[in-house]
GROMACS .gro file of C-alpha atoms in nm:
model
   95
    1UNK     CA    1  13.386   1.092   7.606
    2UNK     CA    2  13.634   1.240   7.853
    3UNK     CA    3  13.589   1.406   8.190
    4UNK     CA    4  13.608   1.755   8.041
    5UNK     CA    5  13.326   1.682   7.797
    6UNK     CA    6  13.109   1.520   8.063
    7UNK     CA    7  13.152   1.812   8.301
    8UNK     CA    8  13.072   2.067   8.031
    9UNK     CA    9  12.764   1.871   7.929
   10UNK     CA   10  12.646   1.850   8.290
   11UNK     CA   11  12.692   2.227   8.333
   12UNK     CA   12  12.518   2.324   8.008
   13UNK     CA   13  12.236   2.077   8.074
   14UNK     CA   14  12.137   2.301   8.366
   15UNK     CA   15  12.044   2.583   8.127
   16UNK     CA   16  11.685   2.621   8.011
   17UNK     CA   17  11.623   2.684   7.640
   18UNK     CA   18  11.630   3.064   7.658
   19UNK     CA   19  11.947   3.061   7.870
   20UNK     CA   20  12.115   2.824   7.624
   21UNK     CA   21  12.025   3.060   7.337
   22UNK     CA   22  12.177   3.353   7.528
   23UNK     CA   23  12.484   3.142   7.609
   24UNK     CA   24  12.540   3.061   7.241
   25UNK     CA   25  12.490   3.425   7.144
   26UNK     CA   26  12.742   3.547   7.402
   27UNK     CA   27  13.020   3.321   7.271
   28UNK     CA   28  13.106   3.546   6.976
   29UNK     CA   29  13.219   3.840   7.187
   30UNK     CA   30  13.399   3.620   7.441
   31UNK     CA   31  13.591   3.421   7.180
   32UNK     CA   32  13.747   3.749   7.065
   33UNK     CA   33  13.877   3.808   7.420
   34UNK     CA   34  14.073   3.482   7.402
   35UNK     CA   35  14.158   3.508   7.030
   36UNK     CA   36  13.981   3.179   6.964
   37UNK     CA   37  13.869   3.039   6.634
   38UNK     CA   38  13.516   3.160   6.560
   39UNK     CA   39  13.229   2.912   6.569
   40UNK     CA   40  12.990   3.002   6.284
   41UNK     CA   41  12.648   3.097   6.417
   42UNK     CA   42  12.486   2.856   6.170
   43UNK     CA   43  12.658   2.563   6.344
   44UNK     CA   44  12.542   2.678   6.688
   45UNK     CA   45  12.188   2.785   6.602
   46UNK     CA   46  12.018   2.444   6.628
   47UNK     CA   47  12.296   2.257   6.809
   48UNK     CA   48  12.206   2.054   7.116
   49UNK     CA   49  12.425   2.048   7.427
   50UNK     CA   50  12.648   1.757   7.320
   51UNK     CA   51  12.706   1.920   6.981
   52UNK     CA   52  12.779   2.254   7.146
   53UNK     CA   53  13.039   2.095   7.374
   54UNK     CA   54  13.212   1.934   7.075
   55UNK     CA   55  13.217   2.265   6.890
   56UNK     CA   56  13.350   2.447   7.197
   57UNK     CA   57  13.637   2.204   7.244
   58UNK     CA   58  13.719   2.188   6.873
   59UNK     CA   59  13.727   2.565   6.830
   60UNK     CA   60  13.849   2.692   7.167
   61UNK     CA   61  14.091   2.416   7.263
   62UNK     CA   62  14.282   2.519   7.578
   63UNK     CA   63  14.053   2.821   7.630
   64UNK     CA   64  13.728   2.622   7.641
   65UNK     CA   65  13.678   2.632   8.017
   66UNK     CA   66  13.753   3.004   8.041
   67UNK     CA   67  13.521   3.087   7.750
   68UNK     CA   68  13.239   2.880   7.900
   69UNK     CA   69  13.296   3.037   8.242
   70UNK     CA   70  13.283   3.389   8.096
   71UNK     CA   71  12.972   3.308   7.890
   72UNK     CA   72  12.795   3.171   8.197
   73UNK     CA   73  12.881   3.485   8.393
   74UNK     CA   74  12.762   3.698   8.101
   75UNK     CA   75  12.417   3.534   8.111
   76UNK     CA   76  12.406   3.574   8.489
   77UNK     CA   77  12.465   3.209   8.576
   78UNK     CA   78  12.759   3.268   8.810
   79UNK     CA   79  12.659   2.967   9.022
   80UNK     CA   80  12.719   2.737   8.724
   81UNK     CA   81  13.044   2.918   8.643
   82UNK     CA   82  13.156   2.862   9.002
   83UNK     CA   83  13.065   2.492   8.980
   84UNK     CA   84  13.269   2.463   8.662
   85UNK     CA   85  13.573   2.626   8.822
   86UNK     CA   86  13.538   2.417   9.137
   87UNK     CA   87  13.545   2.097   8.933
   88UNK     CA   88  13.850   2.228   8.746
   89UNK     CA   89  14.029   2.313   9.071
   90UNK     CA   90  13.958   1.971   9.221
   91UNK     CA   91  14.150   1.813   8.936
   92UNK     CA   92  13.873   1.666   8.728
   93UNK     CA   93  14.043   1.824   8.426
   94UNK     CA   94  14.273   2.113   8.350
   95UNK     CA   95  14.160   2.467   8.269
   0.00000   0.00000   0.00000
């Protein structure tokens, strides 16, 4: 597992169950913004954090960090979005 995956897991692990549900639901509209490959809702519905991170990276590729950031902001978790961006800016991985 690489740095990018570990950071995404640590960020998403901070979400409680209801927030994680809202996060997954918000992805569909955000992926359109970045013209990303759609993740079928059936794959996300019962996915745990590690599975979600794998799906995000597989489907969103270079846009993963921006999609996650936007989804976190959408569910009113700006603090986590800021943490994600801070880690990206400090060189832990590229956006």
